[in-house]
Amino acid sequence: MDRTQYLQQFVDETGWYNSIVLGLILPEWIWRPLPFPLQSWLRNYIGGSLLYLVSGFLWCFYIYYLKRNAYIPKDSIPSYRAMKLQIIVAMKAMPWYSALPTLSEYMVESGWSKCFSTISEVGWPMYMVYLLTYLVLCEFGIYWMHRELHDIKPLYKHLHATHHIYNKQNTLSPFAAPKFNLDSKFCWSGALQG
């Protein structure tokens, strides 16, 4: 199999994911004419938003209704207003968080990043080395990005401060997990909880 055919596997897989998510949510005439990377971004945005909202509402139902006061004292349950603000902040960030996996997919599909379609192509030992290296580098990067968002005062003030508004027990909710701050600005502090 030549390189073009090999990379086409990844394009086909992304197209399949796009057709599943976008095909279930939107009429085909809306999303099909869009450029392929924009289709992928839209899929990531819709899928990420649905995952965030559905899991948040299910956790709220479980914690605040089914297990009333079993986990959290009644006076520590966040107000609807606090949860609404957490959703708004997270949804401002969602377009940016959808861009990262879209960029990653594009890099793989274009051959700019080494990717394997099956573990058998590299074997289990090298797969584990790659996986551990990836996880260590991600954690290292997240730690230092988050630390710099605290240490560099203008970054903290203009990009990261909202991240810490909901850090008290009576303001935390399942919707606060990805409550990152963008304030309509580009910010990569999304995965950085602290």
PDB file of C-alpha atoms in Angstrom:
ATOM      1  CA  MET A   1       0.000   0.000   0.000  1.00  0.00           C
ATOM      2  CA  ASP A   2       1.496   3.343  -1.005  1.00  0.00           C
ATOM      3  CA  ARG A   3       1.559   6.409   1.220  1.00  0.00           C
ATOM      4  CA  THR A   4      -1.429   8.083  -0.460  1.00  0.00           C
ATOM      5  CA  GLN A   5      -3.613   5.008   0.060  1.00  0.00           C
ATOM      6  CA  TYR A   6      -2.358   4.689   3.627  1.00  0.00           C
ATOM      7  CA  LEU A   7      -3.270   8.303   4.483  1.00  0.00           C
ATOM      8  CA  GLN A   8      -6.620   7.891   2.719  1.00  0.00           C
ATOM      9  CA  GLN A   9      -7.558   5.379   5.446  1.00  0.00           C
ATOM     10  CA  PHE A  10      -7.447   8.198   8.000  1.00  0.00           C
ATOM     11  CA  VAL A  11      -9.419  10.566   5.757  1.00  0.00           C
ATOM     12  CA  ASP A  12     -12.055   7.871   5.223  1.00  0.00           C
ATOM     13  CA  GLU A  13     -12.296   7.233   8.961  1.00  0.00           C
ATOM     14  CA  THR A  14     -12.738  10.946   9.699  1.00  0.00           C
ATOM     15  CA  GLY A  15     -15.350  11.179   6.943  1.00  0.00           C
ATOM     16  CA  TRP A  16     -17.198   8.256   8.488  1.00  0.00           C
ATOM     17  CA  TYR A  17     -17.247   9.987  11.909  1.00  0.00           C
ATOM     18  CA  ASN A  18     -18.393  13.214  10.259  1.00  0.00           C
ATOM     19  CA  SER A  19     -21.254  11.463   8.481  1.00  0.00           C
ATOM     20  CA  ILE A  20     -22.410   9.751  11.675  1.00  0.00           C
ATOM     21  CA  VAL A  21     -22.476  12.854  13.884  1.00  0.00           C
ATOM     22  CA  LEU A  22     -23.400  15.484  11.325  1.00  0.00           C
ATOM     23  CA  GLY A  23     -25.786  13.156   9.488  1.00  0.00           C
ATOM     24  CA  LEU A  24     -27.777  12.587  12.665  1.00  0.00           C
ATOM     25  CA  ILE A  25     -27.960  16.269  13.625  1.00  0.00           C
ATOM     26  CA  LEU A  26     -27.996  18.340  10.427  1.00  0.00           C
ATOM     27  CA  PRO A  27     -29.470  18.024   6.940  1.00  0.00           C
ATOM     28  CA  GLU A  28     -26.819  16.865   4.476  1.00  0.00           C
ATOM     29  CA  TRP A  29     -27.164  19.983   2.302  1.00  0.00           C
ATOM     30  CA  ILE A  30     -25.853  22.068   5.213  1.00  0.00           C
ATOM     31  CA  TRP A  31     -22.688  20.165   6.109  1.00  0.00           C
ATOM     32  CA  ARG A  32     -21.717  18.168   3.011  1.00  0.00           C
ATOM     33  CA  PRO A  33     -20.610  21.227   0.909  1.00  0.00           C
ATOM     34  CA  LEU A  34     -18.331  22.475   3.734  1.00  0.00           C
ATOM     35  CA  PRO A  35     -14.579  21.934   3.360  1.00  0.00           C
ATOM     36  CA  PHE A  36     -13.515  18.657   4.980  1.00  0.00           C
ATOM     37  CA  PRO A  37     -11.617  20.253   7.922  1.00  0.00           C
ATOM     38  CA  LEU A  38     -14.639  22.454   8.675  1.00  0.00           C
ATOM     39  CA  GLN A  39     -16.866  19.364   8.669  1.00  0.00           C
ATOM     40  CA  SER A  40     -14.498  17.786  11.199  1.00  0.00           C
ATOM     41  CA  TRP A  41     -14.487  20.916  13.351  1.00  0.00           C
ATOM     42  CA  LEU A  42     -18.297  21.048  13.278  1.00  0.00           C
ATOM     43  CA  ARG A  43     -18.467  17.368  14.246  1.00  0.00           C
ATOM     44  CA  ASN A  44     -16.068  17.963  17.144  1.00  0.00           C
ATOM     45  CA  TYR A  45     -18.002  21.057  18.242  1.00  0.00           C
ATOM     46  CA  ILE A  46     -21.410  19.375  18.165  1.00  0.00           C
ATOM     47  CA  GLY A  47     -20.117  16.148  19.702  1.00  0.00           C
ATOM     48  CA  GLY A  48     -18.149  17.967  22.401  1.00  0.00           C
ATOM     49  CA  SER A  49     -21.073  20.241  23.257  1.00  0.00           C
ATOM     50  CA  LEU A  50     -23.515  17.334  23.459  1.00  0.00           C
ATOM     51  CA  LEU A  51     -21.138  15.258  25.557  1.00  0.00           C
ATOM     52  CA  TYR A  52     -20.546  18.185  27.928  1.00  0.00           C
ATOM     53  CA  LEU A  53     -24.226  19.113  28.304  1.00  0.00           C
ATOM     54  CA  VAL A  54     -25.645  15.579  28.536  1.00  0.00           C
ATOM     55  CA  SER A  55     -23.019  14.355  31.013  1.00  0.00           C
ATOM     56  CA  GLY A  56     -23.376  17.554  33.074  1.00  0.00           C
ATOM     57  CA  PHE A  57     -27.148  17.245  33.290  1.00  0.00           C
ATOM     58  CA  LEU A  58     -26.964  13.526  34.108  1.00  0.00           C
ATOM     59  CA  TRP A  59     -24.436  14.149  36.893  1.00  0.00           C
ATOM     60  CA  CYS A  60     -26.572  16.985  38.281  1.00  0.00           C
ATOM     61  CA  PHE A  61     -29.630  14.724  38.237  1.00  0.00           C
ATOM     62  CA  TYR A  62     -27.718  11.961  39.996  1.00  0.00           C
ATOM     63  CA  ILE A  63     -25.945  14.113  42.586  1.00  0.00           C
ATOM     64  CA  TYR A  64     -28.605  16.712  43.353  1.00  0.00           C
ATOM     65  CA  TYR A  65     -31.795  14.695  42.858  1.00  0.00           C
ATOM     66  CA  LEU A  66     -31.274  10.936  43.157  1.00  0.00           C
ATOM     67  CA  LYS A  67     -28.623  11.158  45.885  1.00  0.00           C
ATOM     68  CA  ARG A  68     -29.944  14.314  47.580  1.00  0.00           C
ATOM     69  CA  ASN A  69     -27.544  15.397  50.304  1.00  0.00           C
ATOM     70  CA  ALA A  70     -25.744  12.031  50.272  1.00  0.00           C
ATOM     71  CA  TYR A  71     -22.598  13.515  48.757  1.00  0.00           C
ATOM     72  CA  ILE A  72     -23.019  17.238  49.200  1.00  0.00           C
ATOM     73  CA  PRO A  73     -24.671  19.125  52.076  1.00  0.00           C
ATOM     74  CA  LYS A  74     -27.799  21.004  50.996  1.00  0.00           C
ATOM     75  CA  ASP A  75     -26.187  24.403  51.641  1.00  0.00           C
ATOM     76  CA  SER A  76     -23.294  23.470  49.324  1.00  0.00           C
ATOM     77  CA  ILE A  77     -25.393  22.823  46.222  1.00  0.00           C
ATOM     78  CA  PRO A  78     -24.597  25.518  43.637  1.00  0.00           C
ATOM     79  CA  SER A  79     -27.331  27.829  42.496  1.00  0.00           C
ATOM     80  CA  TYR A  80     -28.920  27.543  39.069  1.00  0.00           C
ATOM     81  CA  ARG A  81     -27.338  30.907  38.267  1.00  0.00           C
ATOM     82  CA  ALA A  82     -23.836  29.594  39.070  1.00  0.00           C
ATOM     83  CA  MET A  83     -24.410  26.514  36.917  1.00  0.00           C
ATOM     84  CA  LYS A  84     -25.774  28.644  34.083  1.00  0.00           C
ATOM     85  CA  LEU A  85     -22.674  30.866  34.194  1.00  0.00           C
ATOM     86  CA  GLN A  86     -20.421  27.800  34.190  1.00  0.00           C
ATOM     87  CA  ILE A  87     -22.210  26.518  31.078  1.00  0.00           C
ATOM     88  CA  ILE A  88     -21.852  29.895  29.358  1.00  0.00           C
ATOM     89  CA  VAL A  89     -18.118  30.081  30.071  1.00  0.00           C
ATOM     90  CA  ALA A  90     -17.562  26.478  28.928  1.00  0.00           C
ATOM     91  CA  MET A  91     -19.585  27.015  25.746  1.00  0.00           C
ATOM     92  CA  LYS A  92     -17.497  30.091  24.902  1.00  0.00           C
ATOM     93  CA  ALA A  93     -14.471  27.819  25.026  1.00  0.00           C
ATOM     94  CA  MET A  94     -15.961  24.933  23.073  1.00  0.00           C
ATOM     95  CA  PRO A  95     -15.176  26.300  19.564  1.00  0.00           C
ATOM     96  CA  TRP A  96     -11.498  26.512  20.515  1.00  0.00           C
ATOM     97  CA  TYR A  97     -11.412  23.058  22.078  1.00  0.00           C
ATOM     98  CA  SER A  98     -12.984  21.667  18.931  1.00  0.00           C
ATOM     99  CA  ALA A  99     -10.155  23.151  16.901  1.00  0.00           C
ATOM    100  CA  LEU A 100      -7.389  21.127  18.586  1.00  0.00           C
ATOM    101  CA  PRO A 101      -8.602  17.619  17.603  1.00  0.00           C
ATOM    102  CA  THR A 102      -9.526  18.987  14.173  1.00  0.00           C
ATOM    103  CA  LEU A 103      -5.966  20.241  13.704  1.00  0.00           C
ATOM    104  CA  SER A 104      -4.586  16.935  14.959  1.00  0.00           C
ATOM    105  CA  GLU A 105      -6.746  14.974  12.501  1.00  0.00           C
ATOM    106  CA  TYR A 106      -5.716  17.270   9.665  1.00  0.00           C
ATOM    107  CA  MET A 107      -2.031  16.783  10.477  1.00  0.00           C
ATOM    108  CA  VAL A 108      -2.446  12.986  10.450  1.00  0.00           C
ATOM    109  CA  GLU A 109      -4.496  12.998   7.230  1.00  0.00           C
ATOM    110  CA  SER A 110      -1.922  15.231   5.535  1.00  0.00           C
ATOM    111  CA  GLY A 111       0.988  13.028   6.573  1.00  0.00           C
ATOM    112  CA  TRP A 112       2.505  15.691   8.835  1.00  0.00           C
ATOM    113  CA  SER A 113       2.281  13.467  11.894  1.00  0.00           C
ATOM    114  CA  LYS A 114       3.263   9.839  12.267  1.00  0.00           C
ATOM    115  CA  CYS A 115       0.224   7.749  12.968  1.00  0.00           C
ATOM    116  CA  PHE A 116      -0.478   4.032  12.782  1.00  0.00           C
ATOM    117  CA  SER A 117      -3.785   2.505  11.778  1.00  0.00           C
ATOM    118  CA  THR A 118      -3.232  -0.624  13.880  1.00  0.00           C
ATOM    119  CA  ILE A 119      -1.068  -1.587  16.836  1.00  0.00           C
ATOM    120  CA  SER A 120       0.348  -4.484  14.826  1.00  0.00           C
ATOM    121  CA  GLU A 121       2.188  -1.961  12.613  1.00  0.00           C
ATOM    122  CA  VAL A 122       4.482  -1.049  15.517  1.00  0.00           C
ATOM    123  CA  GLY A 123       3.967  -3.894  17.998  1.00  0.00           C
ATOM    124  CA  TRP A 124       2.846  -3.728  21.603  1.00  0.00           C
ATOM    125  CA  PRO A 125       6.202  -2.745  23.152  1.00  0.00           C
ATOM    126  CA  MET A 126       6.640   0.315  20.896  1.00  0.00           C
ATOM    127  CA  TYR A 127       2.946   1.141  21.219  1.00  0.00           C
ATOM    128  CA  MET A 128       3.362   1.285  25.013  1.00  0.00           C
ATOM    129  CA  VAL A 129       6.504   3.428  24.645  1.00  0.00           C
ATOM    130  CA  TYR A 130       4.632   5.850  22.355  1.00  0.00           C
ATOM    131  CA  LEU A 131       1.610   5.920  24.659  1.00  0.00           C
ATOM    132  CA  LEU A 132       3.641   6.598  27.808  1.00  0.00           C
ATOM    133  CA  THR A 133       5.747   9.231  26.023  1.00  0.00           C
ATOM    134  CA  TYR A 134       2.578  10.950  24.820  1.00  0.00           C
ATOM    135  CA  LEU A 135       0.993  10.951  28.275  1.00  0.00           C
ATOM    136  CA  VAL A 136       4.152  12.253  29.974  1.00  0.00           C
ATOM    137  CA  LEU A 137       4.597  15.030  27.402  1.00  0.00           C
ATOM    138  CA  CYS A 138       0.922  16.039  27.664  1.00  0.00           C
ATOM    139  CA  GLU A 139       1.029  16.202  31.453  1.00  0.00           C
ATOM    140  CA  PHE A 140       4.332  18.077  31.378  1.00  0.00           C
ATOM    141  CA  GLY A 141       2.935  20.593  28.869  1.00  0.00           C
ATOM    142  CA  ILE A 142      -0.323  21.054  30.763  1.00  0.00           C
ATOM    143  CA  TYR A 143       1.510  21.609  34.046  1.00  0.00           C
ATOM    144  CA  TRP A 144       3.812  24.268  32.591  1.00  0.00           C
ATOM    145  CA  MET A 145       1.084  26.028  30.616  1.00  0.00           C
ATOM    146  CA  HIS A 146      -1.078  26.197  33.728  1.00  0.00           C
ATOM    147  CA  ARG A 147       1.805  27.373  35.857  1.00  0.00           C
ATOM    148  CA  GLU A 148       2.644  30.143  33.382  1.00  0.00           C
ATOM    149  CA  LEU A 149      -0.994  31.228  33.337  1.00  0.00           C
ATOM    150  CA  HIS A 150      -0.578  31.857  37.067  1.00  0.00           C
ATOM    151  CA  ASP A 151       2.938  33.258  37.042  1.00  0.00           C
ATOM    152  CA  ILE A 152       2.567  35.730  34.164  1.00  0.00           C
ATOM    153  CA  LYS A 153       0.176  38.265  35.669  1.00  0.00           C
ATOM    154  CA  PRO A 154      -1.312  39.669  32.405  1.00  0.00           C
ATOM    155  CA  LEU A 155      -2.113  36.123  31.262  1.00  0.00           C
ATOM    156  CA  TYR A 156      -3.749  35.390  34.597  1.00  0.00           C
ATOM    157  CA  LYS A 157      -5.738  38.614  34.620  1.00  0.00           C
ATOM    158  CA  HIS A 158      -6.971  38.505  31.026  1.00  0.00           C
ATOM    159  CA  LEU A 159      -7.188  34.797  30.265  1.00  0.00           C
ATOM    160  CA  HIS A 160      -7.226  32.610  33.330  1.00  0.00           C
ATOM    161  CA  ALA A 161      -8.887  34.395  36.262  1.00  0.00           C
ATOM    162  CA  THR A 162     -12.422  33.278  35.367  1.00  0.00           C
ATOM    163  CA  HIS A 163     -11.197  29.696  35.647  1.00  0.00           C
ATOM    164  CA  HIS A 164     -10.943  30.205  39.429  1.00  0.00           C
ATOM    165  CA  ILE A 165     -14.285  31.898  40.081  1.00  0.00           C
ATOM    166  CA  TYR A 166     -15.985  28.567  40.732  1.00  0.00           C
ATOM    167  CA  ASN A 167     -13.509  26.924  43.074  1.00  0.00           C
ATOM    168  CA  LYS A 168     -15.554  26.945  46.281  1.00  0.00           C
ATOM    169  CA  GLN A 169     -17.684  24.002  47.333  1.00  0.00           C
ATOM    170  CA  ASN A 170     -20.997  25.853  47.012  1.00  0.00           C
ATOM    171  CA  THR A 171     -20.209  27.030  43.469  1.00  0.00           C
ATOM    172  CA  LEU A 172     -18.823  23.810  41.991  1.00  0.00           C
ATOM    173  CA  SER A 173     -21.068  21.692  39.826  1.00  0.00           C
ATOM    174  CA  PRO A 174     -20.563  19.079  37.116  1.00  0.00           C
ATOM    175  CA  PHE A 175     -20.713  21.977  34.660  1.00  0.00           C
ATOM    176  CA  ALA A 176     -17.627  23.557  36.245  1.00  0.00           C
ATOM    177  CA  ALA A 177     -15.298  20.784  35.079  1.00  0.00           C
ATOM    178  CA  PRO A 178     -14.463  22.403  31.726  1.00  0.00           C
ATOM    179  CA  LYS A 179     -15.286  25.953  32.769  1.00  0.00           C
ATOM    180  CA  PHE A 180     -12.363  27.587  31.079  1.00  0.00           C
ATOM    181  CA  ASN A 181     -11.950  31.251  30.471  1.00  0.00           C
ATOM    182  CA  LEU A 182     -11.852  32.740  27.039  1.00  0.00           C
ATOM    183  CA  ASP A 183     -13.667  36.040  27.385  1.00  0.00           C
ATOM    184  CA  SER A 184     -13.975  35.811  23.594  1.00  0.00           C
ATOM    185  CA  LYS A 185     -10.187  35.434  23.377  1.00  0.00           C
ATOM    186  CA  PHE A 186      -8.089  32.522  22.278  1.00  0.00           C
ATOM    187  CA  CYS A 187      -6.922  30.532  25.299  1.00  0.00           C
ATOM    188  CA  TRP A 188      -5.439  27.083  25.637  1.00  0.00           C
ATOM    189  CA  SER A 189      -6.046  26.801  29.381  1.00  0.00           C
ATOM    190  CA  GLY A 190      -9.029  24.529  28.833  1.00  0.00           C
ATOM    191  CA  ALA A 191      -7.641  21.286  30.107  1.00  0.00           C
ATOM    192  CA  LEU A 192      -5.887  23.011  32.932  1.00  0.00           C
ATOM    193  CA  GLN A 193      -7.743  22.617  36.177  1.00  0.00           C
ATOM    194  CA  GLY A 194      -6.039  23.879  39.273  1.00  0.00           C
TER     195      GLY A 194
END
